[in-house]
mmCIF file of C-alpha atoms in Angstrom:
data_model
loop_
_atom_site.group_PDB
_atom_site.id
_atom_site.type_symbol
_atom_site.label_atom_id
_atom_site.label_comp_id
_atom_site.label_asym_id
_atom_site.label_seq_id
_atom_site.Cartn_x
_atom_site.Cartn_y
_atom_site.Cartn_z
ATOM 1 C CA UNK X 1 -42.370 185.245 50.499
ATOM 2 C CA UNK X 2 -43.380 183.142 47.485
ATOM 3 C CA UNK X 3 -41.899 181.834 44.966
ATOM 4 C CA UNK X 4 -43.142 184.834 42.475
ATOM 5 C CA UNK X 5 -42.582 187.608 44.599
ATOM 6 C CA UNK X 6 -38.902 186.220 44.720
ATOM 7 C CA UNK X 7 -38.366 186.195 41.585
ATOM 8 C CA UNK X 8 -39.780 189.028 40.900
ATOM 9 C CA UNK X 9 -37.867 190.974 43.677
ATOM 10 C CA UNK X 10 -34.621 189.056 42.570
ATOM 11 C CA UNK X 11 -35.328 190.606 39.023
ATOM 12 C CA UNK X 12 -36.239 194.095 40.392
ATOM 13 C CA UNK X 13 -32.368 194.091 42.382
ATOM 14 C CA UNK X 14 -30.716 192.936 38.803
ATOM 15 C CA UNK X 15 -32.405 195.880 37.391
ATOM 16 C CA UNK X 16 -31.538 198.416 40.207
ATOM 17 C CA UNK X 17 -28.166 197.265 40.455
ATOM 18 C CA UNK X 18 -27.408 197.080 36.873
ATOM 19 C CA UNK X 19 -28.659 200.818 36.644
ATOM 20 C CA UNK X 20 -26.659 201.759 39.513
ATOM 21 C CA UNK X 21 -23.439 199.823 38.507
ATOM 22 C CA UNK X 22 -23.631 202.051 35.332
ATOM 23 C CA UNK X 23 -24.276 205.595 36.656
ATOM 24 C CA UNK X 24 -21.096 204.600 39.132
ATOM 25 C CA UNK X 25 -19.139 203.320 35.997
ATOM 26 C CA UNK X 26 -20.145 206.669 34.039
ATOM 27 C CA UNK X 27 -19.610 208.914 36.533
ATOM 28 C CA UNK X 28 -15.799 207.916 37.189
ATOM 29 C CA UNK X 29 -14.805 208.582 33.671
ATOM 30 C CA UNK X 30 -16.183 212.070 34.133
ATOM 31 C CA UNK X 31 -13.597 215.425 33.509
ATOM 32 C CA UNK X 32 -14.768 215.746 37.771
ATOM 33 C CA UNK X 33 -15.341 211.985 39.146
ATOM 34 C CA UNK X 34 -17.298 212.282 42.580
ATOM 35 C CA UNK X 35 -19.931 210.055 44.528
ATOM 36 C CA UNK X 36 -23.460 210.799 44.133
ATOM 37 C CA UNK X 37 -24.885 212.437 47.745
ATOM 38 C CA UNK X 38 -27.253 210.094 48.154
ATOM 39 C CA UNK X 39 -24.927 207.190 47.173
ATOM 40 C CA UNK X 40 -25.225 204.932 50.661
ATOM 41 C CA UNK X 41 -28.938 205.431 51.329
ATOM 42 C CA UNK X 42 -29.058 203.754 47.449
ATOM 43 C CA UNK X 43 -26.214 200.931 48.202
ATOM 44 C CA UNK X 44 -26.996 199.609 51.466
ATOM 45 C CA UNK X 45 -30.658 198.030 50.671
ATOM 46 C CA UNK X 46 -28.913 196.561 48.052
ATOM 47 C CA UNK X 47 -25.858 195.435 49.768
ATOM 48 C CA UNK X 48 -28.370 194.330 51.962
ATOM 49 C CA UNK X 49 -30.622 192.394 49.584
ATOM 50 C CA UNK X 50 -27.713 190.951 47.951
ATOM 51 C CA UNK X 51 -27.281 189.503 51.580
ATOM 52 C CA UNK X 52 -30.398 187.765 52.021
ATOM 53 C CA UNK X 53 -30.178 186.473 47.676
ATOM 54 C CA UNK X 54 -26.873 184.335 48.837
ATOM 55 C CA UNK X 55 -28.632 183.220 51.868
ATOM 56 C CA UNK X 56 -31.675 181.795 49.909
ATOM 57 C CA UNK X 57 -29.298 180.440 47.203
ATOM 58 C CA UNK X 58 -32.447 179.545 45.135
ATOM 59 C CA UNK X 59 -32.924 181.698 43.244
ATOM 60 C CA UNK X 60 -34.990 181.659 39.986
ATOM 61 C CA UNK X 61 -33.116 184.641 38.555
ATOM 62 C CA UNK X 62 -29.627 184.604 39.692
ATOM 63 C CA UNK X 63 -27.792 181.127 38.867
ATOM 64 C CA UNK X 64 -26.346 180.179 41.578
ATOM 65 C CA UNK X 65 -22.878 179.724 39.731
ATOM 66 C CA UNK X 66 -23.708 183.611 39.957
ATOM 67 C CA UNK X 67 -23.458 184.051 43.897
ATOM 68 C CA UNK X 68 -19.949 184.809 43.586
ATOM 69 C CA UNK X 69 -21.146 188.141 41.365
ATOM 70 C CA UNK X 70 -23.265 189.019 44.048
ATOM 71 C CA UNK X 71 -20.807 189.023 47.005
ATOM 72 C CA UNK X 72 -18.885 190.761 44.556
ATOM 73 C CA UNK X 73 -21.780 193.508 44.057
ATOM 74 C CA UNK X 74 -22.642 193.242 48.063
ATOM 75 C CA UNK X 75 -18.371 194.234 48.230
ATOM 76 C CA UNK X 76 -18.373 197.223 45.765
ATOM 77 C CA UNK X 77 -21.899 198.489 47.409
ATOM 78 C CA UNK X 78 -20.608 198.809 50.890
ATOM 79 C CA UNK X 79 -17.601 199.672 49.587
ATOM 80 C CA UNK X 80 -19.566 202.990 47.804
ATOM 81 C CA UNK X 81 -20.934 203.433 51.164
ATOM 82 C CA UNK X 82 -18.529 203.441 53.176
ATOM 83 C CA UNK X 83 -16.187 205.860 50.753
ATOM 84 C CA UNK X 84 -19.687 207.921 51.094
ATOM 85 C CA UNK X 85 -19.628 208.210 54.602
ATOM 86 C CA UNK X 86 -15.906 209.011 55.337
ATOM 87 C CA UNK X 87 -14.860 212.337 56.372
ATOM 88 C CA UNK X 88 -13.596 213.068 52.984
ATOM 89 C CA UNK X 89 -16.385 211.519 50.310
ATOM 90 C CA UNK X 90 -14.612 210.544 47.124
ATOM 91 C CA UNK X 91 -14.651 208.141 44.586
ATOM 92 C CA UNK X 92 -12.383 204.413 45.469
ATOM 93 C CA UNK X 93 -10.223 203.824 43.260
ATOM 94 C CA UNK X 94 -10.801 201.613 40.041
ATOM 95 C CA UNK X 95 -14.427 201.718 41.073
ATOM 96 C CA UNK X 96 -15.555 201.889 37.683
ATOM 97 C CA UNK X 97 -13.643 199.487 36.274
ATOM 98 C CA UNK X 98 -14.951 197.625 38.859
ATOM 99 C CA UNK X 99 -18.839 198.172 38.225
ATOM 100 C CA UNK X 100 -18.522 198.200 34.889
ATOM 101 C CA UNK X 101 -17.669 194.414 34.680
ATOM 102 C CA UNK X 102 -20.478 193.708 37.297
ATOM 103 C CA UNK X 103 -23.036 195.994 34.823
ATOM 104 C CA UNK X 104 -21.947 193.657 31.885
ATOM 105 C CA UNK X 105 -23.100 190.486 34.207
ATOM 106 C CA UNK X 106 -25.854 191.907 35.710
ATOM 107 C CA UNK X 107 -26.965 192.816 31.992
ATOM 108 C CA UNK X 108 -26.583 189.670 31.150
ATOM 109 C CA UNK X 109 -28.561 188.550 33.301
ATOM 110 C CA UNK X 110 -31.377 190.745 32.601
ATOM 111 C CA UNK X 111 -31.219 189.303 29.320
ATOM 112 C CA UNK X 112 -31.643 186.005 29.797
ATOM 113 C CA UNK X 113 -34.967 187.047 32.251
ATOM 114 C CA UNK X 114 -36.110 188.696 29.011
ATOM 115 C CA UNK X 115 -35.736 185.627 26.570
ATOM 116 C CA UNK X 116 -37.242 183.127 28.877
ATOM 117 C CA UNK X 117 -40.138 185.477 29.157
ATOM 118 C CA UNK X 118 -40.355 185.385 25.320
#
């Protein structure tokens, strides 16, 4: 993989994650907080990306003072999986509190794609 098609796939997982960080985060202050049904089919790819990103550790997107927000995000994604796949599916607890700290970074992160772009 090349150098562009990194960063652009890097840039594509902020994005994803970021969007899916959020739904999580909005869906557990809901009057009825449950997981999404198709919750690990969505985390696991990018558990799994999130993998191979700390692996390369040269990234052109994520800082890599940033890894530790991606194991982070790799943890609450399997973590949504595996609550997904138990015999009783619910929401973990402080989930949202959780992703909604990992939204802001991953945000900001987006962000600072978007000024170095301008």
């Amino acid at each position: 993989m090349n150098d562009l098609s990194s960063h652009y796939s890097d840039s594509e997982w902020v994005d994803q994650v970021n969007k899916l960080l959020v739904e999580i985060a909005r869906i557990s202050v809901s009057d009825q907080p449950k997981l999404p049904e198709n919750i690990a089919e969505r985390a696991l790819p990018l558990a799994k990306t999130a993998k191979s990103i700390q692996e390369k550790a040269d990234s052109l997107i994520i800082p890599s003072d940033s890894l530790e927000w991606v194991e982070k995000v790799r943890q609450l994604l399997l973590d949504l999986a595996r609550a997904s796949l138990a015999d009783i599916p619910r929401l973990p607890v402080s989930i949202g509190q959780r992703s909604l700290v990992l939204a802001k970074t991953a945000q900001n992160i987006k962000d600072k794609v978007a000024q170095k772009k301008s």
